[in-house]
Coordinates of C-alpha atoms and ligand atoms in Angstrom, one line a residue:
M1 CA -0.2 0.1 -0.1
G2 CA 3.0 2.0 0.5
F3 CA 4.4 1.8 -2.7
A4 CA 0.7 2.5 -4.3
L5 CA 0.8 6.2 -2.4
D6 CA 4.3 6.5 -3.5
Q7 CA 3.4 5.8 -7.2
G8 CA 0.6 8.3 -7.5
L9 CA -2.0 5.7 -8.1
S10 CA -5.4 6.2 -8.0
L11 CA -5.8 2.2 -6.9
F12 CA -3.9 -1.1 -5.9
G13 CA -5.7 -4.7 -5.1
V14 CA -4.5 -7.9 -4.0
A15 CA -6.2 -10.6 -5.4
D16 CA -5.7 -14.9 -5.1
V17 CA -5.2 -16.1 -8.7
A18 CA -5.1 -20.1 -7.8
G19 CA -8.4 -20.9 -9.5
I20 CA -8.1 -18.6 -12.3
R21 CA -4.2 -18.7 -13.5
E22 CA -5.5 -21.5 -16.3
E23 CA -7.0 -19.5 -18.2
F24 CA -3.9 -17.2 -18.5
S25 CA -2.1 -16.9 -22.7
L26 CA 1.4 -18.1 -20.3
E27 CA 4.2 -21.1 -20.8
R28 CA 2.6 -23.2 -18.4
K29 CA 6.0 -23.4 -16.5
L30 CA 5.4 -20.1 -15.7
K31 CA 2.1 -19.3 -15.4
E32 CA 2.2 -22.2 -12.0
K33 CA 4.2 -19.8 -10.6
F34 CA 2.9 -17.1 -9.4
D35 CA -0.6 -17.3 -6.8
W36 CA -1.4 -13.5 -6.7
G37 CA -2.1 -11.1 -8.8
I38 CA -1.0 -7.6 -7.1
C39 CA -3.4 -4.5 -9.6
L40 CA -2.9 -1.3 -9.8
G41 CA -4.7 1.2 -11.2
K42 CA -4.8 5.1 -12.3
R43 CA -7.5 7.7 -12.9
L44 CA -8.1 9.5 -15.2
L45 CA -7.7 13.8 -15.8
D46 CA -11.3 15.0 -15.8
A47 CA -10.7 18.1 -18.5
V48 CA -9.4 15.3 -20.7
L49 CA -12.5 13.5 -20.7
E50 CA -14.0 16.5 -20.5
D51 CA -12.9 17.4 -24.6
I52 CA -14.4 13.9 -25.0
K53 CA -18.0 14.2 -26.6
D54 CA -19.3 12.1 -29.3
R55 CA -15.5 10.6 -29.3
P56 CA -12.1 10.7 -28.8
T57 CA -9.5 13.8 -29.8
P58 CA -6.5 13.6 -29.8
L59 CA -5.4 14.4 -25.6
Y60 CA -7.9 12.2 -25.0
F61 CA -5.1 9.5 -26.8
H62 CA -1.8 11.0 -25.9
H63 CA -3.2 10.6 -22.1
Y64 CA -4.1 6.8 -23.3
R65 CA -0.8 6.5 -24.1
Q66 CA 0.8 8.4 -20.9
L67 CA -1.5 6.1 -18.1
N68 CA -0.1 2.9 -19.9
F69 CA 3.5 4.3 -19.5
F70 CA 3.1 5.5 -16.0
L71 CA 0.9 2.1 -14.9
D72 CA 4.2 0.4 -16.3
R73 CA 7.2 2.5 -15.1
A74 CA 4.5 1.6 -11.6
A75 CA 4.7 -2.3 -12.6
F76 CA 8.1 -2.0 -13.6
L77 CA 9.4 -0.2 -10.1
L78 CA 7.0 -2.9 -8.4
S79 CA 8.2 -6.3 -9.9
S80 CA 12.1 -5.1 -9.0
Y81 CA 11.3 -4.3 -5.4
I82 CA 9.7 -7.8 -5.4
Q83 CA 12.6 -9.6 -7.0
E84 CA 15.2 -8.2 -4.3
S85 CA 12.4 -9.0 -1.2
G86 CA 13.3 -12.8 -2.8
F87 CA 10.1 -13.1 -5.0
Q88 CA 9.6 -13.7 -8.6
A89 CA 7.0 -10.9 -10.4
L90 CA 6.3 -10.4 -13.6
P91 CA 4.4 -8.0 -14.5
I92 CA 1.9 -8.1 -17.4
P93 CA 2.0 -4.8 -19.4
A94 CA -1.4 -2.3 -19.5
S95 CA -1.3 -2.8 -23.2
Q96 CA -0.6 -5.1 -25.0
I97 CA -2.6 -7.3 -27.4
I98 CA -0.3 -10.9 -28.7
D99 CA -4.3 -12.9 -30.0
W100 CA -5.1 -9.4 -32.5
E101 CA -8.8 -11.7 -34.3
G102 CA -9.6 -13.0 -30.5
Q103 CA -8.6 -9.6 -29.3
R104 CA -7.1 -11.1 -26.3
A105 CA -4.0 -10.0 -23.8
H106 CA -2.2 -12.1 -21.5
L107 CA -5.0 -11.6 -19.0
S108 CA -7.6 -9.6 -18.8
H109 CA -6.7 -7.3 -15.7
K110 CA -10.9 -6.5 -15.1
K111 CA -10.5 -9.7 -14.1
I112 CA -7.7 -9.4 -11.5
G113 CA -9.4 -6.0 -10.1
Y114 CA -12.7 -8.0 -9.8
L115 CA -10.8 -9.7 -7.6
A116 CA -9.0 -7.3 -6.0
G117 CA -12.4 -5.7 -4.6
L118 CA -12.1 -2.8 -6.9
G119 CA -14.7 -3.0 -8.4
F120 CA -17.5 -3.9 -10.6
I121 CA -18.3 -5.7 -14.2
G122 CA -20.8 -2.0 -15.7
R123 CA -23.2 -2.2 -18.0
N124 CA -20.9 -0.8 -19.9
N125 CA -18.4 -4.0 -19.8
L126 CA -16.2 -2.5 -18.0
L127 CA -14.3 -2.8 -14.4
V128 CA -17.2 0.0 -12.7
N129 CA -15.5 1.9 -8.6
P130 CA -18.0 2.8 -6.8
E131 CA -16.2 5.7 -6.0
I132 CA -14.5 7.1 -9.7
G133 CA -16.7 4.7 -11.5
A134 CA -14.6 3.9 -14.9
K135 CA -12.0 6.9 -15.1
F136 CA -9.4 4.1 -14.9
R137 CA -7.0 2.3 -16.2
L138 CA -5.3 -0.9 -14.8
V139 CA -1.8 -3.2 -15.1
T140 CA -1.4 -5.7 -13.1
V141 CA 2.2 -7.4 -11.3
L142 CA 2.1 -11.9 -11.0
T143 CA 3.6 -12.6 -8.1
D144 CA 4.6 -15.7 -5.6
M145 CA 4.8 -13.4 -2.8
P146 CA 2.4 -14.7 -0.1
L147 CA 0.3 -11.8 0.2
E148 CA -2.8 -11.7 2.2
A149 CA -5.6 -11.8 -0.7
D150 CA -8.8 -8.6 -0.8
K151 CA -12.4 -9.3 -1.8
P152 CA -14.8 -8.8 -4.9
L153 CA -16.9 -5.8 -3.9
E154 CA -20.3 -6.4 -3.6
Y155 CA -21.8 -3.2 -6.5
D156 CA -23.4 -3.1 -9.3
C157 CA -25.0 0.0 -11.1
G158 CA -27.8 -0.5 -9.2
V159 CA -30.4 1.9 -11.5
C160 CA -27.4 4.6 -12.7
M161 CA -28.1 4.2 -16.3
K162 CA -26.2 6.7 -17.8
C163 CA -24.0 6.0 -20.5
L164 CA -26.5 4.1 -21.9
K165 CA -27.8 7.0 -24.5
P166 CA -23.8 8.5 -24.9
C167 CA -22.9 5.1 -26.5
P168 CA -22.2 5.6 -29.9
A169 CA -22.3 2.4 -31.0
Q170 CA -25.9 1.8 -28.9
A171 CA -23.7 -0.9 -27.8
I172 CA -25.0 -1.1 -23.7
G173 CA -28.6 -2.2 -23.0
E174 CA -29.9 -2.4 -19.8
K175 CA -28.5 -6.2 -19.1
K176 CA -25.1 -6.0 -18.6
E177 CA -25.1 -9.4 -20.4
E178 CA -26.6 -7.7 -23.2
F179 CA -23.4 -5.4 -23.8
D180 CA -22.4 -5.4 -28.4
H181 CA -19.2 -6.4 -28.0
R182 CA -19.6 -6.4 -32.3
A183 CA -21.1 -3.1 -31.9
C184 CA -18.7 -1.2 -29.9
F185 CA -15.3 -2.5 -31.6
E186 CA -17.0 -1.4 -35.4
K187 CA -17.3 1.9 -33.7
L188 CA -13.6 2.0 -32.4
K189 CA -12.0 1.1 -36.1
E190 CA -14.3 3.5 -37.4
F191 CA -12.1 5.8 -35.1
K192 CA -9.2 4.8 -36.0
N193 CA -9.8 4.0 -40.2
M194 CA -11.3 7.7 -40.0
R195 CA -7.4 8.9 -37.9
I196 CA -8.9 10.4 -35.3
V197 CA -6.8 8.5 -32.7
G198 CA -4.2 5.6 -33.9
Q199 CA -5.5 3.1 -31.1
H200 CA -8.9 1.9 -31.2
I201 CA -10.5 3.6 -28.2
C202 CA -13.6 6.0 -27.3
G203 CA -13.7 7.5 -23.8
V204 CA -17.2 8.2 -24.1
C205 CA -18.3 5.6 -21.7
I206 CA -15.2 6.1 -19.4
K207 CA -16.7 10.0 -19.4
A208 CA -20.1 9.1 -18.8
C209 CA -19.2 6.5 -15.7
S210 CA -19.0 8.2 -12.4
G211 CA -19.6 5.7 -10.8
V212 CA -22.6 4.3 -8.1
K213 CA -22.7 6.3 -4.7
R214 CA -21.3 2.7 -2.1
R215 CA -24.5 1.0 0.0
E216 CA -24.3 0.0 3.2
K217 CA -23.7 -3.6 3.0
N218 CA -26.4 -6.0 5.7
Ligands
B12_301 C1 -7.7 -6.4 -26.8 C2 -8.5 -4.5 -25.5 C3 -9.9 -4.6 -26.3 C4 -10.5 -4.3 -26.7 C5 -11.8 -5.8 -27.0 C6 -11.3 -6.2 -25.4 C7 -11.7 -7.5 -25.1 N1 -11.3 -8.6 -26.5 O1 -13.1 -7.7 -24.5 C8 -11.1 -3.1 -27.6 C9 -10.4 -2.2 -28.6 C10 -12.9 -3.6 -28.4 C11 -11.3 -2.6 -26.6 C12 -11.7 -1.7 -25.8 C13 -12.5 -0.7 -25.3 N2 -11.0 -0.7 -23.7 CO1 -9.5 -2.6 -23.8 N3 -8.7 -4.0 -23.9 C14 -8.3 -4.9 -23.7 C15 -6.8 -5.6 -23.2 C16 -6.4 -5.1 -23.7 C17 -7.5 -6.8 -23.3 C18 -8.5 -7.4 -23.1 C19 -8.4 -9.0 -23.1 O2 -7.5 -9.7 -23.6 N4 -9.2 -9.3 -22.3 C20 -9.2 -11.0 -22.2 C21 -10.6 -11.5 -22.2 C22 -11.7 -12.3 -21.6 O3 -11.2 -10.9 -21.0 P1 -12.7 -10.0 -20.9 O4 -12.6 -8.7 -20.8 O5 -12.9 -9.9 -19.5 O6 -13.6 -11.5 -22.1 C23 -14.8 -10.3 -22.4 C24 -14.3 -10.0 -24.0 O7 -14.0 -12.0 -24.5 C25 -15.6 -10.8 -25.1 N5 -15.7 -11.1 -26.2 C26 -16.0 -11.8 -26.3 N6 -16.7 -12.0 -27.6 C27 -16.1 -11.0 -28.3 C28 -15.6 -11.0 -30.0 C29 -14.6 -9.5 -29.6 C30 -15.4 -9.0 -31.7 C31 -14.8 -8.4 -29.7 C32 -14.2 -6.9 -29.2 C33 -14.7 -8.6 -27.7 C34 -15.4 -10.5 -28.1 O8 -16.3 -10.8 -24.2 C35 -15.7 -11.7 -23.1 C36 -16.4 -11.1 -21.5 O9 -17.2 -10.4 -21.7 C37 -7.6 -5.3 -22.2 C38 -6.1 -5.0 -21.5 C39 -6.1 -6.2 -20.5 N7 -4.4 -6.4 -20.3 O10 -6.9 -6.9 -19.9 C40 -8.0 -3.2 -22.4 C41 -8.8 -2.6 -21.1 C42 -9.9 -4.0 -20.8 N8 -10.0 -2.0 -22.4 C43 -10.0 -0.7 -21.3 C44 -10.8 0.6 -22.1 C45 -10.4 1.7 -21.3 C46 -11.1 -0.2 -23.4 C47 -12.0 1.2 -23.8 C48 -12.6 1.8 -23.4 C49 -12.0 1.7 -25.1 C50 -10.5 3.6 -24.4 N9 -9.5 3.5 -23.7 O11 -10.9 4.5 -24.4 C51 -13.1 0.3 -24.6 C52 -14.4 -0.2 -23.8 C53 -15.3 -1.5 -24.5 C54 -16.3 -1.5 -23.6 N10 -17.0 -0.7 -23.1 O12 -16.1 -3.3 -23.1 C55 -9.4 -0.6 -19.9 C56 -10.4 -1.1 -19.4 C57 -10.1 -0.2 -18.0 C58 -11.6 -0.5 -16.8 N11 -12.6 0.5 -15.8 O13 -12.5 -1.3 -16.9 C59 -8.1 -2.1 -20.2 C60 -8.1 -3.5 -19.1 C61 -6.7 -1.3 -20.1 C62 -6.0 -1.2 -19.3 N12 -4.9 -1.5 -18.8 O14 -6.8 -0.2 -18.2 N13 -10.6 -3.3 -25.4
SF4_302 S1 -16.1 2.2 -26.5 FE1 -17.9 3.8 -26.8 S2 -18.7 2.3 -28.3 FE2 -17.7 0.8 -27.2 S3 -19.3 0.5 -25.9 FE3 -17.9 2.0 -24.8 S4 -18.8 4.0 -25.2 FE4 -19.9 2.4 -27.5
SF4_303 S1 -22.3 4.4 -16.4 FE1 -23.9 3.9 -15.1 S2 -24.4 2.1 -15.5 FE2 -22.8 2.4 -16.8 S3 -21.4 2.1 -16.1 FE3 -21.4 3.4 -15.1 S4 -22.3 3.2 -13.1 FE4 -23.2 1.3 -14.8

């Protein structure tokens, strides 16, 4: 936790990944080493999101790259620290695709973040933190350093529907399961082909999501 604060991270949590590491696209011997996933999150800047109306902007594109760099650096520093403490750590890139057809990375940061108690999966298909909504990006460090794992949060979107209307692809539905991955992906390809930005990014459903008020737990 001290590390997270020193590095200026917004979110920090530990997931027990023993039950899901089969899903990781890593060599068997490598993935079997790691029982824990440390998930780090960094909040986006409101002023950059303000620039977004119904599509990504050059300022947002730069911000997206800056945050990936920031998170990758934090994950590297944490991994080095863990190694110097006598354990192993593997930083998983913030945004690196290894299967272009299936649009998949080595692992899902959203899933690790969910298990680490950083948020819940919202109607927008993103990890939503009750306090800061979906306005953050993530990175994961896998490790064999014994840690106390956090637990998933018991929250959901509740009655909020703020991200449905603004989505330029109409990909977000009232039920979480209705999320239209194909429609979203096609819209992001369109934005990339229009040369507004150089990556498949958007930002509209991030801007729309400010989270939900914390509810008292029974
Ligand atoms: C590839 C990728 C994409 C692809 C497709 C994503 C996908 N596979 O689901 C595209 C380009 C569409 C995309 C879009 C966006 N992404 Co993206 N993306 C990733 C990346 C690099 C890998 C995702 C991955 O491997 N998932 C593995 C699969 C198995 O796990 P899953 O996502 O939980 O599984 C779902 C998909 O496979 C989907 N699915 C099933 N069939 C198909 C078919 C197609 C064609 C598609 C596209 C999806 C799909 O169904 C599964 C269940 O929901 C991650 C970084 C990472 N390593 O996690 C960021 C990440 C998920 N993206 C992120 C963001 C913010 C976005 C965008 C807002 C773009 C932007 N930055 O402006 C949009 C949001 C779209 C949305 N509302 O969901 C953030 C999410 C942060 C958060 N708070 O949740 C991440 C974690 C990056 C980061 N470092 O923070 N993304
Ligand atoms: S990334 Fe854009 S197109 Fe995709 S769900 Fe979010 S708002 Fe809609
Ligand atoms: S804007 Fe509201 S409905 Fe959409 S994901 Fe965020 S909390 Fe859920």
